[in-house]
């Protein structure tokens, strides 16, 4: 049972009668009256078991999109059911509304709880708490009823707005918007007459002999290639860059590259894992059904969260080689952390680099250049105060200025280590992209287009 504020207020009203009859019997009689009214009100309240609750299935939504959880409440009893109802979800689901219920016998109502998820993954409803009050509003029955509910929150995919421009570039490479020229790509397209300025290495001598006129071959960028995206879900991807985890920013880049490469007729496979391989999502070939491919990948990446363990790059590399034995573009979406790269990633690069074209894409914290002094900074030294101790550091430098100097030195050291690690990887033939979250998806897509244009896939 539960008591309302009315019961407390009714009990306090009895204090007014004590000055008129200051005896123990007065207090006992008044408390007895209140207890009797509370018991009567509780007996007349509707029973929780007479209220049936049904939850509608929730479709998947993208991160930070608004949706709602719909409950159907039916009064199957003989008493009027009135009170309040709360649909409890995980805090990251953003459910805050408490509903008022007032149902006559046999009546039903549909209650909608607004949801605005702030975390990607599978969010679950805890339970539905129902409080039914009696006709006097003094007391009621309360119970929390387990009622399962699941909301799958998909990656936000904010870089999707760049896809139309990248597709236009891809159409130019594919020859659908401009005339193909000799030497572009390595996949044979057609023959045409030789004109001054053409590369003599493109002359087809057999066709020239048949026609008794110079004929050159034209080429087009490669189609039907194989792209494998390896998504690191280890502990280093759990760090937040602003309000977004590194893993979510890496997923954004993976989705944009998948959408672009699938439209270009390439096959895109996605592998995600840390200590164990957690997701292998093989894609089909060709541009047909590219929307279904993208939606399937978005749904598969929805429940993937970072794990606080180290990445097992040997297992991830073995899975990659099973999907693509040789000749593929392998994109490693992993943080450019020097220690992790030196201890676990470098051995796997030997096996992958001998058979594939490698690109390592890393999410960099945009605050590092700002703190190191290479970019604009929002840090303003605090003015001197009476509590500061001039002369203690640098002959008058304040504590805030000293903290800023230490932060700048640490940021500069971190950037230098990342640059040295990137140089080592590039020396091994790996293309390294170390970009902020907003720039990484587009730069990775342009790198793919550049490799495709130069015939390096």
XYZ file of C-alpha atoms in Angstrom:
457
model
C 0.000 0.000 0.000
C 0.943 3.646 -0.274
C -0.135 6.795 1.557
C -0.667 10.158 -0.107
C -0.149 13.669 1.159
C -3.833 13.869 1.989
C -3.455 11.247 4.702
C -0.565 13.158 6.259
C -2.481 16.421 6.067
C -5.568 14.824 7.655
C -3.417 13.547 10.520
C -1.977 17.022 11.130
C -5.453 18.526 11.217
C -6.009 16.574 14.440
C -3.428 18.791 16.145
C -6.039 21.574 16.096
C -8.318 19.541 18.396
C -5.660 18.874 21.035
C -5.796 22.434 22.588
C -9.580 22.033 22.972
C -9.292 18.624 24.653
C -5.662 18.077 25.694
C -5.973 14.405 26.591
C -4.461 11.186 25.261
C -7.902 9.970 24.273
C -8.267 12.843 21.814
C -5.124 11.854 19.924
C -6.033 8.169 19.991
C -9.551 8.806 18.703
C -8.339 11.059 15.903
C -5.631 8.631 14.812
C -8.226 5.856 14.856
C -10.524 7.868 12.598
C -7.655 8.525 10.166
C -6.647 4.849 10.186
C -10.255 3.820 9.542
C -10.567 6.203 6.594
C -7.249 5.022 5.169
C -8.298 1.373 5.483
C -11.666 2.102 3.857
C -10.028 3.998 1.013
C -7.524 1.189 0.453
C -10.303 -1.419 0.396
C -12.237 0.541 -2.235
C -9.188 1.074 -4.493
C -8.943 -0.979 -7.668
C -6.671 -4.007 -7.604
C -3.442 -3.966 -9.574
C -4.092 -7.416 -11.022
C -7.301 -6.160 -12.598
C -5.327 -3.774 -14.808
C -3.833 -5.338 -17.955
C -0.757 -3.748 -19.523
C 0.373 -4.307 -23.106
C 3.439 -2.763 -24.742
C 3.738 -2.104 -28.458
C 6.888 -3.197 -30.283
C 9.347 -0.367 -30.799
C 11.063 0.073 -34.183
C 14.805 0.869 -34.213
C 15.763 4.552 -34.124
C 18.978 6.451 -34.656
C 20.863 8.057 -31.808
C 19.283 11.306 -30.489
C 16.104 10.739 -32.534
C 12.742 11.109 -30.789
C 10.459 8.120 -30.419
C 7.840 6.931 -27.960
C 6.926 3.865 -25.972
C 3.223 3.047 -26.287
C 1.359 1.223 -23.495
C -2.239 0.033 -23.633
C -3.860 0.031 -20.178
C -7.144 -1.904 -19.760
C -9.309 -2.021 -16.627
C -10.702 -5.553 -16.432
C -12.061 -5.185 -12.869
C -15.337 -3.876 -11.409
C -13.937 -0.781 -9.724
C -12.818 2.491 -11.120
C -9.035 2.549 -11.579
C -7.448 5.921 -11.059
C -3.941 6.884 -10.118
C -0.557 7.318 -11.790
C 1.647 5.142 -14.006
C 5.364 5.364 -14.723
C 7.040 3.501 -17.572
C 10.584 2.980 -16.281
C 13.456 2.721 -18.792
C 17.204 2.906 -18.565
C 18.289 6.489 -17.816
C 19.917 6.823 -21.262
C 16.531 6.240 -22.915
C 15.377 9.669 -21.731
C 11.955 8.617 -20.333
C 10.708 11.174 -17.790
C 6.920 11.348 -18.130
C 4.477 10.120 -15.430
C 0.955 9.376 -16.702
C -2.343 9.838 -14.916
C -4.768 6.928 -15.180
C -8.566 7.163 -14.783
C -10.422 4.173 -16.198
C -13.962 2.984 -15.592
C -14.608 -0.798 -15.578
C -13.966 -2.235 -19.033
C -12.366 0.948 -20.329
C -8.861 1.187 -21.853
C -6.396 3.955 -22.662
C -3.247 4.337 -24.758
C -0.342 6.049 -23.021
C 2.734 7.271 -24.903
C 6.033 7.888 -23.114
C 8.423 10.109 -25.118
C 11.939 8.681 -25.483
C 15.095 10.441 -26.634
C 17.999 7.982 -26.397
C 21.425 9.407 -25.624
C 23.372 6.138 -25.914
C 23.667 3.707 -28.786
C 22.811 0.032 -28.331
C 19.924 -2.026 -26.974
C 17.991 -0.128 -24.300
C 15.557 -2.089 -22.161
C 12.486 -1.159 -20.155
C 12.852 -1.975 -16.480
C 9.251 -2.260 -15.326
C 5.953 -0.393 -15.159
C 5.053 1.067 -11.751
C 1.321 1.494 -11.203
C -0.240 3.297 -8.234
C -4.054 3.072 -7.896
C -5.758 5.307 -5.306
C -9.044 4.968 -3.494
C -12.002 7.346 -3.958
C -10.879 9.547 -1.029
C -7.310 9.868 -2.328
C -5.817 8.956 1.063
C -4.226 5.600 0.250
C -3.790 3.183 -2.608
C -2.137 0.098 -3.955
C 1.251 0.219 -5.674
C 3.195 -2.425 -7.525
C 5.956 -2.570 -10.102
C 5.002 -4.973 -12.878
C 7.751 -6.477 -15.091
C 6.909 -5.640 -18.703
C 9.680 -6.279 -21.192
C 10.528 -3.670 -23.769
C 13.478 -3.249 -26.123
C 14.604 -0.227 -28.096
C 17.535 -0.651 -30.479
C 19.393 2.618 -30.918
C 21.386 2.702 -34.148
C 24.488 4.780 -34.912
C 23.688 8.379 -35.738
C 25.575 8.392 -39.103
C 25.990 12.208 -39.266
C 28.401 12.006 -42.232
C 25.606 10.787 -44.496
C 25.125 14.367 -45.699
C 28.459 14.101 -47.545
C 27.386 11.039 -49.529
C 25.775 12.846 -52.540
C 28.944 14.826 -53.287
C 31.135 11.748 -52.961
C 28.831 9.793 -55.252
C 29.146 12.477 -57.928
C 32.914 12.117 -57.703
C 32.518 8.353 -57.984
C 30.378 8.778 -61.122
C 33.093 10.871 -62.696
C 35.628 8.135 -61.985
C 33.303 5.485 -63.311
C 32.947 7.307 -66.617
C 29.193 7.935 -66.485
C 29.561 11.724 -66.520
C 32.755 12.293 -68.574
C 34.500 10.598 -71.485
C 37.015 7.974 -70.434
C 40.629 8.738 -71.225
C 43.551 6.376 -71.697
C 45.475 5.514 -68.595
C 42.725 6.047 -66.013
C 42.510 2.895 -63.938
C 43.676 -0.561 -64.938
C 40.396 -2.239 -65.939
C 39.947 -2.444 -69.719
C 36.938 -0.609 -71.113
C 37.058 -0.102 -74.905
C 39.124 0.779 -77.989
C 39.231 4.066 -79.881
C 41.333 5.823 -82.508
C 44.661 7.262 -81.519
C 44.892 11.067 -81.235
C 47.940 13.167 -80.731
C 48.895 13.322 -77.064
C 47.787 9.786 -76.177
C 50.231 7.597 -74.301
C 51.884 5.272 -76.819
C 51.921 2.562 -74.161
C 48.136 2.364 -74.528
C 48.296 1.413 -78.222
C 46.718 -1.959 -78.978
C 49.015 -3.301 -81.706
C 46.783 -6.188 -82.751
C 43.811 -3.905 -83.282
C 46.107 -1.437 -85.037
C 47.294 -4.147 -87.435
C 43.737 -5.195 -88.244
C 42.520 -1.666 -88.918
C 45.824 -0.380 -90.307
C 45.356 2.706 -88.093
C 46.558 3.422 -84.591
C 44.086 2.248 -81.935
C 44.448 2.799 -78.200
C 42.895 1.077 -75.240
C 40.800 3.028 -72.748
C 40.605 2.067 -69.118
C 38.227 2.730 -66.293
C 38.603 2.726 -62.530
C 38.377 -0.712 -60.982
C 34.988 -2.150 -60.195
C 33.961 -5.231 -58.292
C 36.852 -4.857 -55.842
C 36.993 -6.110 -52.285
C 37.033 -3.797 -49.253
C 37.364 -5.128 -45.703
C 36.720 -2.745 -42.785
C 38.161 -3.869 -39.447
C 36.569 -2.051 -36.514
C 38.500 -2.061 -33.239
C 36.191 -2.336 -30.192
C 38.876 -2.608 -27.499
C 39.338 -0.376 -24.460
C 41.035 2.436 -26.401
C 37.828 3.026 -28.372
C 35.818 3.670 -25.198
C 37.455 7.083 -24.675
C 35.121 9.977 -25.392
C 36.028 12.715 -27.846
C 33.736 15.512 -26.749
C 30.340 13.859 -26.241
C 30.959 10.948 -28.614
C 32.944 7.755 -27.938
C 35.763 7.014 -30.352
C 33.960 3.869 -31.440
C 30.897 5.824 -32.572
C 33.065 8.164 -34.650
C 34.799 5.151 -36.214
C 31.409 3.602 -37.001
C 30.413 6.800 -38.765
C 33.468 6.507 -41.016
C 32.795 2.802 -41.648
C 29.192 3.476 -42.662
C 30.125 6.260 -45.085
C 32.810 4.134 -46.744
C 30.419 1.177 -46.966
C 27.720 3.283 -48.613
C 30.194 4.752 -51.106
C 32.025 1.539 -51.998
C 28.799 -0.444 -52.342
C 27.459 2.156 -54.763
C 30.698 1.804 -56.702
C 30.070 -1.895 -57.259
C 32.597 -3.132 -54.716
C 32.106 -5.772 -52.057
C 32.424 -4.507 -48.494
C 32.941 -6.837 -45.529
C 32.967 -5.563 -41.948
C 34.776 -7.187 -39.021
C 34.481 -5.893 -35.449
C 36.201 -7.249 -32.389
C 38.612 -6.850 -29.514
C 39.920 -9.887 -27.652
C 37.448 -11.982 -29.658
C 35.823 -11.360 -33.026
C 32.365 -10.021 -32.190
C 30.936 -9.264 -35.626
C 31.571 -10.547 -39.139
C 29.197 -8.950 -41.626
C 29.993 -10.077 -45.180
C 28.544 -7.950 -47.949
C 27.420 -8.872 -51.440
C 28.811 -7.608 -54.705
C 27.409 -4.920 -56.948
C 25.465 -1.722 -56.392
C 22.107 -3.501 -56.452
C 20.507 -3.538 -53.031
C 23.009 -1.064 -51.573
C 20.364 0.476 -49.308
C 19.521 -2.919 -47.823
C 23.235 -3.575 -47.315
C 23.674 -0.270 -45.481
C 20.606 -0.783 -43.305
C 21.747 -4.299 -42.416
C 25.147 -3.010 -41.371
C 23.659 -0.172 -39.308
C 21.423 -2.635 -37.492
C 24.347 -5.002 -36.871
C 26.541 -2.237 -35.443
C 23.826 -0.935 -33.122
C 24.504 -3.220 -30.100
C 28.309 -3.247 -30.524
C 29.926 -1.487 -27.542
C 33.565 -1.062 -26.486
C 35.072 -3.691 -24.193
C 37.659 -2.867 -21.544
C 40.169 -5.380 -22.910
C 43.063 -5.264 -25.343
C 42.554 -6.004 -29.021
C 43.672 -9.389 -30.314
C 44.988 -8.310 -33.699
C 46.144 -11.819 -34.551
C 42.532 -13.061 -34.472
C 41.256 -10.011 -36.346
C 43.946 -10.418 -39.016
C 43.156 -14.126 -39.399
C 39.460 -13.343 -39.879
C 40.350 -10.693 -42.448
C 42.513 -13.125 -44.411
C 39.689 -15.683 -44.379
C 37.351 -13.111 -45.935
C 39.897 -11.768 -48.420
C 42.925 -13.953 -49.159
C 44.638 -11.255 -51.246
C 44.221 -8.113 -53.319
C 41.738 -6.232 -51.114
C 41.657 -2.808 -49.508
C 41.810 -3.358 -45.734
C 40.794 -0.377 -43.588
C 41.779 -0.598 -39.918
C 39.642 1.705 -37.789
C 41.684 1.810 -34.593
C 43.171 4.551 -32.388
C 46.735 5.569 -33.240
C 48.044 4.812 -29.769
C 51.842 4.313 -29.974
C 52.084 1.640 -27.269
C 49.181 -0.394 -28.641
C 50.459 -0.134 -32.212
C 53.988 -1.195 -31.307
C 53.012 -4.119 -29.064
C 49.979 -5.668 -30.787
C 49.296 -4.163 -34.203
C 52.680 -4.239 -35.939
C 52.969 -8.058 -36.031
C 49.541 -8.295 -37.688
C 50.479 -5.674 -40.292
C 53.195 -7.947 -41.671
C 50.649 -10.608 -42.596
C 48.092 -8.139 -43.943
C 50.480 -5.807 -45.764
C 52.018 -8.612 -47.820
C 48.649 -9.363 -49.454
C 46.513 -6.234 -49.216
C 46.490 -2.460 -49.501
C 46.301 -1.099 -45.937
C 44.748 2.091 -44.592
C 44.771 2.904 -40.866
C 42.143 5.456 -39.847
C 42.299 6.895 -36.336
C 40.047 9.300 -34.439
C 42.128 12.129 -32.988
C 41.051 14.396 -30.182
C 40.730 17.927 -31.691
C 41.708 19.396 -28.304
C 45.289 18.162 -28.674
C 46.374 20.749 -31.309
C 44.581 23.474 -29.364
C 46.346 22.643 -26.119
C 49.723 22.270 -27.812
C 49.450 25.725 -29.374
C 49.045 24.565 -32.995
C 45.432 25.673 -33.116
C 42.989 28.115 -31.515
C 42.593 27.647 -27.810
C 39.816 28.521 -25.440
C 42.099 28.464 -22.413
C 42.513 31.941 -20.943
C 44.985 32.411 -18.107
C 43.315 33.531 -14.902
C 44.214 37.004 -13.590
C 46.508 37.158 -10.582
C 44.815 36.997 -7.208
C 45.918 37.634 -3.678
C 45.978 33.871 -3.030
C 48.389 33.182 -5.906
C 52.057 33.109 -5.098
C 54.084 35.198 -7.583
C 57.647 34.114 -7.953
C 56.981 30.491 -7.115
C 57.005 29.405 -10.783
C 58.681 31.388 -13.541
C 58.979 34.569 -11.538
C 55.314 35.595 -11.242
C 53.504 32.959 -13.300
C 50.109 32.086 -11.794
C 48.897 28.596 -11.011
C 46.491 28.691 -13.969
C 49.291 29.661 -16.331
C 51.455 26.843 -14.985
C 48.645 24.304 -15.470
C 48.155 25.570 -19.010
C 51.872 25.224 -19.732
C 51.948 21.650 -18.416
C 48.855 20.743 -20.476
C 50.397 22.262 -23.604
C 53.622 20.317 -23.093
C 51.740 17.047 -22.581
C 49.600 17.649 -25.672
C 52.661 18.477 -27.787
C 54.387 15.303 -26.599
C 51.312 13.197 -27.399
C 51.082 14.685 -30.898
C 54.779 14.091 -31.526
C 54.468 10.431 -30.518
C 51.462 9.975 -32.806
C 53.361 11.562 -35.697
C 56.353 9.281 -35.145
C 54.098 6.228 -35.018
C 52.350 7.335 -38.212
C 55.726 7.782 -39.924
C 56.752 4.243 -38.969
C 53.494 2.836 -40.366
C 53.801 4.820 -43.579
C 57.309 3.431 -43.954
C 55.714 -0.018 -43.964
C 53.396 0.979 -46.791
C 50.331 1.797 -44.655
C 48.293 4.906 -45.452
C 47.630 6.630 -42.114
C 44.727 9.017 -41.465
C 44.724 10.684 -38.039
C 41.762 13.058 -38.096
C 39.171 14.623 -35.769
C 35.771 12.893 -35.659
C 34.136 15.376 -38.035
C 36.849 15.023 -40.707
C 37.711 11.319 -40.573
C 34.713 9.901 -42.531
C 35.131 12.266 -45.482
C 38.924 11.949 -45.598
C 38.656 8.156 -45.515
C 36.144 8.201 -48.363
C 38.377 10.501 -50.405
C 41.346 8.221 -49.772
C 39.302 5.318 -51.146
C 38.392 7.362 -54.225
C 42.022 8.378 -54.702
C 43.204 4.775 -54.594
C 40.460 3.798 -57.003
C 41.352 6.614 -59.381
C 45.028 5.692 -59.439
C 44.284 2.022 -59.935
C 45.886 0.952 -56.674
C 43.053 -1.271 -55.440
